[in-house]
mmCIF file of C-alpha atoms in Angstrom:
data_model
loop_
_atom_site.group_PDB
_atom_site.id
_atom_site.type_symbol
_atom_site.label_atom_id
_atom_site.label_comp_id
_atom_site.label_asym_id
_atom_site.label_seq_id
_atom_site.Cartn_x
_atom_site.Cartn_y
_atom_site.Cartn_z
ATOM 1 C CA MET B 21 7.142 21.384 -27.422
ATOM 2 C CA SER B 22 3.556 20.820 -26.273
ATOM 3 C CA ILE B 23 2.212 17.760 -24.467
ATOM 4 C CA PRO B 24 1.898 14.779 -26.839
ATOM 5 C CA ARG B 25 -1.356 12.972 -27.478
ATOM 6 C CA ILE B 26 -1.347 10.096 -24.973
ATOM 7 C CA THR B 27 -2.007 6.557 -26.171
ATOM 8 C CA SER B 28 -4.397 4.546 -24.029
ATOM 9 C CA TYR B 29 -2.848 2.036 -21.660
ATOM 10 C CA THR B 30 -3.996 -0.268 -18.894
ATOM 11 C CA LEU B 31 -3.351 0.876 -15.349
ATOM 12 C CA PRO B 32 -0.512 -1.156 -13.819
ATOM 13 C CA ASP B 33 -1.785 -4.052 -11.740
ATOM 14 C CA LYS B 34 -0.542 -4.879 -8.267
ATOM 15 C CA GLU B 35 2.283 -7.115 -9.491
ATOM 16 C CA HIS B 36 3.914 -4.056 -11.071
ATOM 17 C CA TYR B 37 3.795 -2.093 -7.814
ATOM 18 C CA PRO B 38 7.020 -1.563 -5.870
ATOM 19 C CA LEU B 39 7.672 -2.646 -2.315
ATOM 20 C CA ASN B 40 7.380 0.317 -0.012
ATOM 21 C CA LYS B 41 10.370 1.198 2.127
ATOM 22 C CA THR B 42 8.065 2.742 4.720
ATOM 23 C CA GLN B 43 5.183 1.360 6.730
ATOM 24 C CA TRP B 44 3.337 4.676 6.766
ATOM 25 C CA GLN B 45 -0.431 4.558 7.116
ATOM 26 C CA ILE B 46 -2.886 7.338 6.349
ATOM 27 C CA ASP B 47 -4.219 9.133 9.415
ATOM 28 C CA PRO B 48 -7.387 11.077 8.518
ATOM 29 C CA GLU B 49 -6.665 13.579 11.292
ATOM 30 C CA LYS B 50 -3.316 14.472 9.701
ATOM 31 C CA ALA B 51 -4.043 14.124 5.989
ATOM 32 C CA VAL B 52 -4.978 16.342 3.052
ATOM 33 C CA LEU B 53 -6.203 15.026 -0.320
ATOM 34 C CA LEU B 54 -4.623 16.725 -3.339
ATOM 35 C CA ILE B 55 -6.426 16.361 -6.685
ATOM 36 C CA HIS B 56 -3.618 17.427 -8.954
ATOM 37 C CA ASP B 57 -4.213 19.267 -12.263
ATOM 38 C CA MET B 58 -7.343 17.377 -13.346
ATOM 39 C CA GLN B 59 -8.239 20.159 -15.768
ATOM 40 C CA GLU B 60 -9.947 19.600 -19.097
ATOM 41 C CA TYR B 61 -6.792 20.795 -20.869
ATOM 42 C CA PHE B 62 -4.555 18.114 -19.357
ATOM 43 C CA VAL B 63 -7.145 15.335 -19.216
ATOM 44 C CA ASN B 64 -8.097 15.767 -22.875
ATOM 45 C CA PHE B 65 -4.673 14.577 -24.032
ATOM 46 C CA PHE B 66 -6.076 11.149 -23.107
ATOM 47 C CA ASP B 67 -9.066 9.361 -24.592
ATOM 48 C CA ILE B 68 -11.292 9.868 -21.570
ATOM 49 C CA HIS B 69 -13.517 6.953 -22.576
ATOM 50 C CA HIS B 70 -10.670 4.431 -22.356
ATOM 51 C CA PRO B 71 -8.055 3.461 -19.770
ATOM 52 C CA PRO B 72 -6.244 4.825 -18.031
ATOM 53 C CA MET B 73 -8.304 8.007 -17.793
ATOM 54 C CA SER B 74 -11.744 6.390 -17.706
ATOM 55 C CA ASP B 75 -10.608 4.346 -14.704
ATOM 56 C CA VAL B 76 -8.697 7.170 -13.021
ATOM 57 C CA ILE B 77 -11.677 9.554 -13.043
ATOM 58 C CA HIS B 78 -13.927 6.964 -11.411
ATOM 59 C CA ARG B 79 -11.298 6.069 -8.812
ATOM 60 C CA ILE B 80 -10.597 9.671 -7.875
ATOM 61 C CA GLN B 81 -14.343 10.058 -7.300
ATOM 62 C CA ARG B 82 -14.187 7.108 -4.906
ATOM 63 C CA LEU B 83 -11.082 8.468 -3.190
ATOM 64 C CA LYS B 84 -12.750 11.836 -2.701
ATOM 65 C CA THR B 85 -15.806 10.113 -1.216
ATOM 66 C CA VAL B 86 -13.545 8.477 1.376
ATOM 67 C CA ALA B 87 -11.912 11.836 2.127
ATOM 68 C CA LYS B 88 -15.256 13.585 2.552
ATOM 69 C CA ARG B 89 -16.559 10.869 4.880
ATOM 70 C CA LEU B 90 -13.516 11.278 7.113
ATOM 71 C CA ALA B 91 -13.441 15.097 6.949
ATOM 72 C CA ILE B 92 -10.102 15.091 5.118
ATOM 73 C CA PRO B 93 -9.638 18.483 3.403
ATOM 74 C CA VAL B 94 -9.751 18.317 -0.405
ATOM 75 C CA ILE B 95 -7.454 20.629 -2.372
ATOM 76 C CA TYR B 96 -7.366 21.092 -6.146
ATOM 77 C CA THR B 97 -4.589 22.582 -8.245
ATOM 78 C CA ALA B 98 -5.162 24.124 -11.666
ATOM 79 C CA GLN B 99 -2.877 26.064 -13.968
ATOM 80 C CA PRO B 100 -3.968 29.451 -15.348
ATOM 81 C CA ALA B 101 -4.247 30.386 -19.018
ATOM 82 C CA LYS B 102 -2.176 32.940 -20.928
ATOM 83 C CA GLN B 103 0.642 33.032 -18.424
ATOM 84 C CA ASP B 104 3.004 35.966 -18.570
ATOM 85 C CA PRO B 105 6.271 34.721 -20.170
ATOM 86 C CA ASN B 106 8.259 36.057 -17.233
ATOM 87 C CA GLU B 107 6.001 34.178 -14.821
ATOM 88 C CA ARG B 108 6.043 30.973 -16.870
ATOM 89 C CA ALA B 109 9.816 31.268 -17.302
ATOM 90 C CA LEU B 110 11.630 27.984 -18.075
ATOM 91 C CA LEU B 111 8.435 25.974 -18.491
ATOM 92 C CA THR B 112 8.075 27.577 -21.921
ATOM 93 C CA ASP B 113 11.345 26.022 -23.079
ATOM 94 C CA PHE B 114 9.970 22.546 -22.408
ATOM 95 C CA TRP B 115 6.223 22.840 -23.019
ATOM 96 C CA GLY B 116 5.574 25.995 -24.999
ATOM 97 C CA PRO B 117 3.288 28.818 -23.835
ATOM 98 C CA GLY B 118 0.832 26.535 -22.008
ATOM 99 C CA LEU B 119 -2.920 27.000 -21.734
ATOM 100 C CA GLN B 120 -4.345 29.651 -24.031
ATOM 101 C CA GLN B 121 -7.886 29.460 -22.674
ATOM 102 C CA GLU B 122 -9.098 28.918 -19.137
ATOM 103 C CA THR B 123 -9.968 25.277 -18.597
ATOM 104 C CA ALA B 124 -11.886 24.109 -15.578
ATOM 105 C CA ILE B 125 -11.490 20.990 -13.511
ATOM 106 C CA ILE B 126 -13.368 18.249 -15.376
ATOM 107 C CA GLY B 127 -17.059 18.112 -14.558
ATOM 108 C CA GLU B 128 -16.900 14.621 -13.050
ATOM 109 C CA LEU B 129 -14.527 15.932 -10.370
ATOM 110 C CA ALA B 130 -15.750 19.514 -10.051
ATOM 111 C CA PRO B 131 -14.870 21.146 -6.723
ATOM 112 C CA GLU B 132 -17.703 21.354 -4.226
ATOM 113 C CA ILE B 133 -18.466 23.893 -1.535
ATOM 114 C CA GLY B 134 -15.818 23.500 1.156
ATOM 115 C CA ASP B 135 -13.115 22.307 -1.245
ATOM 116 C CA ILE B 136 -10.038 24.472 -1.798
ATOM 117 C CA GLU B 137 -8.596 25.514 -5.183
ATOM 118 C CA TYR B 138 -5.057 26.784 -5.725
ATOM 119 C CA VAL B 139 -3.604 28.332 -8.859
ATOM 120 C CA LYS B 140 -0.521 26.295 -9.790
ATOM 121 C CA TRP B 141 2.585 27.730 -11.457
ATOM 122 C CA ARG B 142 5.241 25.014 -11.342
ATOM 123 C CA TYR B 143 5.518 21.232 -11.435
ATOM 124 C CA SER B 144 5.254 21.044 -7.656
ATOM 125 C CA ALA B 145 1.975 21.979 -5.994
ATOM 126 C CA PHE B 146 4.003 23.571 -3.190
ATOM 127 C CA LYS B 147 5.717 26.184 -5.355
ATOM 128 C CA LYS B 148 4.046 29.622 -5.346
ATOM 129 C CA THR B 149 0.896 28.296 -3.649
ATOM 130 C CA PRO B 150 -0.424 28.433 -0.056
ATOM 131 C CA LEU B 151 -0.411 24.609 0.237
ATOM 132 C CA LEU B 152 2.418 24.361 2.773
ATOM 133 C CA GLN B 153 1.017 27.222 4.840
ATOM 134 C CA PHE B 154 -2.435 25.592 4.879
ATOM 135 C CA MET B 155 -0.992 22.275 6.035
ATOM 136 C CA GLN B 156 1.128 23.849 8.753
ATOM 137 C CA GLU B 157 -1.699 26.016 10.065
ATOM 138 C CA ASN B 158 -4.035 23.014 10.207
ATOM 139 C CA ASN B 159 -1.522 20.590 11.730
ATOM 140 C CA LYS B 160 -1.446 18.326 8.672
ATOM 141 C CA ASP B 161 1.664 16.337 7.766
ATOM 142 C CA GLN B 162 0.338 13.793 5.259
ATOM 143 C CA LEU B 163 -0.518 14.442 1.601
ATOM 144 C CA ILE B 164 -2.609 11.975 -0.400
ATOM 145 C CA ILE B 165 -1.909 12.602 -4.096
ATOM 146 C CA CYS B 166 -3.921 11.718 -7.201
ATOM 147 C CA GLY B 167 -4.275 13.197 -10.699
ATOM 148 C CA VAL B 168 -1.913 13.914 -13.615
ATOM 149 C CA TYR B 169 0.834 13.595 -14.751
ATOM 150 C CA GLY B 170 2.748 10.958 -12.808
ATOM 151 C CA HIS B 171 6.356 11.595 -13.802
ATOM 152 C CA ILE B 172 6.018 15.401 -13.802
ATOM 153 C CA GLY B 173 3.765 17.160 -11.286
ATOM 154 C CA ILE B 174 2.911 14.134 -9.142
ATOM 155 C CA LEU B 175 6.580 13.194 -8.811
ATOM 156 C CA SER B 176 7.719 16.750 -8.104
ATOM 157 C CA THR B 177 4.992 17.369 -5.537
ATOM 158 C CA ALA B 178 5.751 14.122 -3.705
ATOM 159 C CA LEU B 179 9.480 14.896 -3.596
ATOM 160 C CA ASP B 180 8.802 18.398 -2.303
ATOM 161 C CA ALA B 181 6.458 17.033 0.357
ATOM 162 C CA PHE B 182 9.116 14.609 1.561
ATOM 163 C CA MET B 183 11.716 17.370 1.786
ATOM 164 C CA LEU B 184 9.235 19.458 3.781
ATOM 165 C CA ASP B 185 8.746 16.597 6.278
ATOM 166 C CA ILE B 186 5.293 15.845 4.914
ATOM 167 C CA LYS B 187 4.531 12.179 4.230
ATOM 168 C CA PRO B 188 3.340 11.768 0.628
ATOM 169 C CA PHE B 189 0.960 8.934 -0.218
ATOM 170 C CA VAL B 190 0.627 8.376 -3.966
ATOM 171 C CA ILE B 191 -2.440 6.286 -4.790
ATOM 172 C CA GLY B 192 -1.078 4.431 -7.782
ATOM 173 C CA ASP B 193 -4.323 3.667 -9.600
ATOM 174 C CA THR B 194 -5.642 7.221 -9.235
ATOM 175 C CA ILE B 195 -2.844 8.811 -11.270
ATOM 176 C CA ALA B 196 -2.201 8.783 -15.002
ATOM 177 C CA ASP B 197 0.925 9.360 -17.056
ATOM 178 C CA PHE B 198 2.262 9.635 -20.595
ATOM 179 C CA SER B 199 2.620 5.838 -20.806
ATOM 180 C CA GLN B 200 2.425 2.713 -18.681
ATOM 181 C CA ALA B 201 6.237 2.667 -18.550
ATOM 182 C CA ASP B 202 6.293 6.232 -17.189
ATOM 183 C CA HIS B 203 3.553 5.315 -14.729
ATOM 184 C CA ILE B 204 5.417 2.293 -13.367
ATOM 185 C CA HIS B 205 8.721 4.181 -13.223
ATOM 186 C CA THR B 206 7.094 6.956 -11.178
ATOM 187 C CA LEU B 207 5.718 4.483 -8.636
ATOM 188 C CA HIS B 208 9.059 2.695 -8.249
ATOM 189 C CA TYR B 209 11.092 5.893 -8.066
ATOM 190 C CA LEU B 210 8.905 7.381 -5.349
ATOM 191 C CA ALA B 211 8.540 4.200 -3.293
ATOM 192 C CA GLY B 212 12.308 3.906 -3.115
ATOM 193 C CA ARG B 213 13.035 7.505 -2.201
ATOM 194 C CA ALA B 214 10.222 9.653 -0.900
ATOM 195 C CA ALA B 215 6.671 8.273 -0.789
ATOM 196 C CA ASN B 216 4.371 5.457 0.179
ATOM 197 C CA ILE B 217 2.526 3.863 -2.749
ATOM 198 C CA GLN B 218 -0.909 2.346 -2.215
ATOM 199 C CA THR B 219 -3.827 1.200 -4.326
ATOM 200 C CA LEU B 220 -7.281 2.686 -3.933
ATOM 201 C CA ALA B 221 -8.590 -0.658 -2.665
ATOM 202 C CA GLU B 222 -5.959 -0.658 0.086
ATOM 203 C CA VAL B 223 -6.895 2.863 1.119
ATOM 204 C CA GLU B 224 -10.611 2.039 1.164
ATOM 205 C CA GLN B 225 -10.048 -1.145 3.155
ATOM 206 C CA ARG B 226 -7.752 0.426 5.740
ATOM 207 C CA LEU B 227 -9.964 3.441 6.278
ATOM 208 C CA ALA B 228 -13.270 1.547 6.224
ATOM 209 C CA GLU B 229 -13.209 0.999 9.981
ATOM 210 C CA LYS B 230 -12.608 4.666 10.719
ATOM 211 C CA LYS B 231 -15.995 6.181 11.325
ATOM 212 C CA THR B 232 -17.064 9.770 11.602
ATOM 213 C CA ALA B 233 -20.480 11.125 12.463
ATOM 214 C CA LEU B 234 -22.546 12.958 9.889
ATOM 215 C CA THR B 235 -23.003 16.544 11.057
ATOM 216 C CA LEU B 236 -25.700 19.039 10.229
ATOM 217 C CA ASP B 237 -23.029 21.317 8.776
ATOM 218 C CA GLN B 238 -21.975 18.538 6.395
ATOM 219 C CA MET B 239 -25.587 17.971 5.401
ATOM 220 C CA CYS B 240 -25.953 21.685 4.631
ATOM 221 C CA LEU B 241 -22.857 21.534 2.417
ATOM 222 C CA ASP B 242 -24.173 18.468 0.597
ATOM 223 C CA VAL B 243 -27.585 20.045 0.004
ATOM 224 C CA ALA B 244 -25.971 23.238 -1.304
ATOM 225 C CA ASN B 245 -23.749 21.278 -3.693
ATOM 226 C CA THR B 246 -26.524 18.970 -4.882
ATOM 227 C CA LEU B 247 -28.998 21.811 -5.471
ATOM 228 C CA SER B 248 -26.338 24.172 -6.933
ATOM 229 C CA LEU B 249 -26.896 26.753 -4.209
ATOM 230 C CA GLU B 250 -24.620 28.978 -2.184
ATOM 231 C CA LEU B 251 -24.178 27.730 1.351
ATOM 232 C CA ASP B 252 -25.852 30.805 2.850
ATOM 233 C CA GLU B 253 -28.974 30.050 0.795
ATOM 234 C CA VAL B 254 -29.547 26.839 2.743
ATOM 235 C CA ASP B 255 -31.739 27.323 5.821
ATOM 236 C CA VAL B 256 -32.208 24.236 7.981
ATOM 237 C CA ASN B 257 -35.872 25.154 8.505
ATOM 238 C CA GLU B 258 -36.643 25.845 4.824
ATOM 239 C CA ASN B 259 -38.894 23.512 2.849
ATOM 240 C CA LEU B 260 -36.350 21.822 0.573
ATOM 241 C CA LEU B 261 -38.910 21.453 -2.201
ATOM 242 C CA PHE B 262 -38.874 25.240 -2.530
ATOM 243 C CA LEU B 263 -35.076 25.095 -2.956
ATOM 244 C CA GLY B 264 -35.291 22.677 -5.876
ATOM 245 C CA LEU B 265 -35.266 19.258 -4.227
ATOM 246 C CA ASP B 266 -36.780 16.436 -6.266
ATOM 247 C CA SER B 267 -36.742 12.648 -5.939
ATOM 248 C CA ILE B 268 -33.543 12.219 -7.955
ATOM 249 C CA ARG B 269 -31.622 14.747 -5.879
ATOM 250 C CA ALA B 270 -33.002 13.227 -2.679
ATOM 251 C CA MET B 271 -31.606 9.860 -3.752
ATOM 252 C CA VAL B 272 -28.237 11.484 -4.516
ATOM 253 C CA LEU B 273 -28.140 12.957 -1.014
ATOM 254 C CA LEU B 274 -29.104 9.669 0.587
ATOM 255 C CA GLU B 275 -26.249 7.898 -1.213
ATOM 256 C CA LYS B 276 -23.818 10.608 -0.067
ATOM 257 C CA TRP B 277 -24.784 9.917 3.540
ATOM 258 C CA ARG B 278 -24.742 6.126 3.487
ATOM 259 C CA PRO B 279 -20.956 5.943 4.169
ATOM 260 C CA PHE B 280 -21.664 7.778 7.444
ATOM 261 C CA GLY B 281 -23.902 4.912 8.562
ATOM 262 C CA VAL B 282 -27.207 6.478 7.511
ATOM 263 C CA ASN B 283 -29.600 3.612 6.777
ATOM 264 C CA LEU B 284 -32.810 5.494 6.123
ATOM 265 C CA THR B 285 -34.999 4.416 3.238
ATOM 266 C CA PHE B 286 -36.001 6.826 0.511
ATOM 267 C CA ALA B 287 -39.605 6.635 1.749
ATOM 268 C CA GLN B 288 -38.536 7.647 5.267
ATOM 269 C CA LEU B 289 -36.504 10.558 3.963
ATOM 270 C CA ILE B 290 -39.191 12.116 1.787
ATOM 271 C CA GLU B 291 -41.711 12.116 4.638
ATOM 272 C CA LYS B 292 -39.809 15.152 5.935
ATOM 273 C CA VAL B 293 -39.208 18.396 4.054
ATOM 274 C CA THR B 294 -36.600 20.375 6.010
ATOM 275 C CA LEU B 295 -32.958 19.752 6.783
ATOM 276 C CA LYS B 296 -33.586 20.004 10.504
ATOM 277 C CA GLU B 297 -36.261 17.307 10.261
ATOM 278 C CA TRP B 298 -33.873 15.100 8.284
ATOM 279 C CA TRP B 299 -31.157 15.650 10.860
ATOM 280 C CA GLU B 300 -33.498 14.743 13.724
ATOM 281 C CA LEU B 301 -34.610 11.634 11.835
ATOM 282 C CA ILE B 302 -30.988 10.553 11.331
ATOM 283 C CA HIS B 303 -30.111 11.411 14.924
ATOM 284 C CA ASP B 304 -33.017 9.307 16.217
ATOM 285 C CA GLN B 305 -31.854 6.426 14.041
ATOM 286 C CA THR B 306 -28.277 6.628 15.365
ATOM 287 C CA PRO B 307 -28.539 7.908 18.942
ATOM 288 C CA GLN B 308 -24.843 7.353 19.615
ATOM 289 C CA GLN B 309 -24.051 10.233 17.310
ATOM 290 C CA SER B 310 -24.046 13.631 18.972
ATOM 291 C CA MET B 311 -25.434 16.716 17.315
ATOM 292 C CA GLU B 312 -22.085 18.253 16.566
ATOM 293 C CA SER B 313 -23.149 21.337 14.711
ATOM 294 C CA ALA B 314 -23.690 24.821 16.036
ATOM 295 C CA SER B 315 -26.208 25.231 13.241
ATOM 296 C CA ALA B 316 -28.761 22.977 14.958
#
C-alpha cells in the first residue's frame, strides 16, 4: 500500500514531449512557482544520486533562481506526519497511513525567507490550503509547477488549476514520477487537456530578456538567508563581518545578484562592509536602476 521504491530512469528528452494545444507564455507579473512535495520522505524513494532525481533537484534550483530574479512568489507544499485517520480519509486505502515522522523539504531546495509553505492534505495543492486565496488576492492566474509525483499530485494540481481558470505550466524536466512511462503519460495527458508543457531551457530562454532591478529589500533577504539570520537581524548599516560574513558567503551573494545585472568583482565588493554601501556601489554601477526600497 505504500509508495514503491522507484527505479532510476532518464528524464524524457524533447522528442517525447507532446505538442501543446495552447500558446500560453509565462508572465512573471501573473505567475506563482509551486515546488510540489519535495520532502525527504517522497524524494528518498528515488536514488537521489542518479536520474531522474539528481537532475530534477538541480533543475528546480535553476527554476527557482529564475523565479527569484523576476520576483515570482515561491510556494512549497509539504504533507504532515501522523495524520489523523479521519483527516487522511481515503488516502489511507491507497497509500497506507503516510508519513510517520516529520520530514522537511530537502536541503538542496530548502525554503528561504520570503518563500511560502503550505501544509498539504490531498493530491491537489489547492485542496484544504490557502493557495487559491493567495493567488486571487495577489492577482495571479498562472501556476508554474515542479516537483513530485507527476501522475499524482502534479497532475491533480494542474487539473484543479485549469478548472479554477488558472493557467498551469508544468516544466517537464523539473518533475519526477514512478517511471519514465508515467512521466511521459503525465506530460501528454496534461498538454492535451489542461496545461502548457515546457522544458526548463525554454523557460530560461523566454524569460532571459525580462529584467528586474535588484532592490535593497531583496539584498536584505539574500543576506539573511545566506548568513542564516532572521530578517529583522539584518541592519543595512551594520558591519556584515560582525554578522558572520566571510569570503565564501560574499561570493555566494555575488552569484545570487549576477542575474540582476550586477557585474561587480569580488575585490570591489569586499572593499565595503555594510549593505547600504554595497547597495550604493551597485546603484552607481547601474544608474538606470532606481532605489526601489523604503529601507534605504
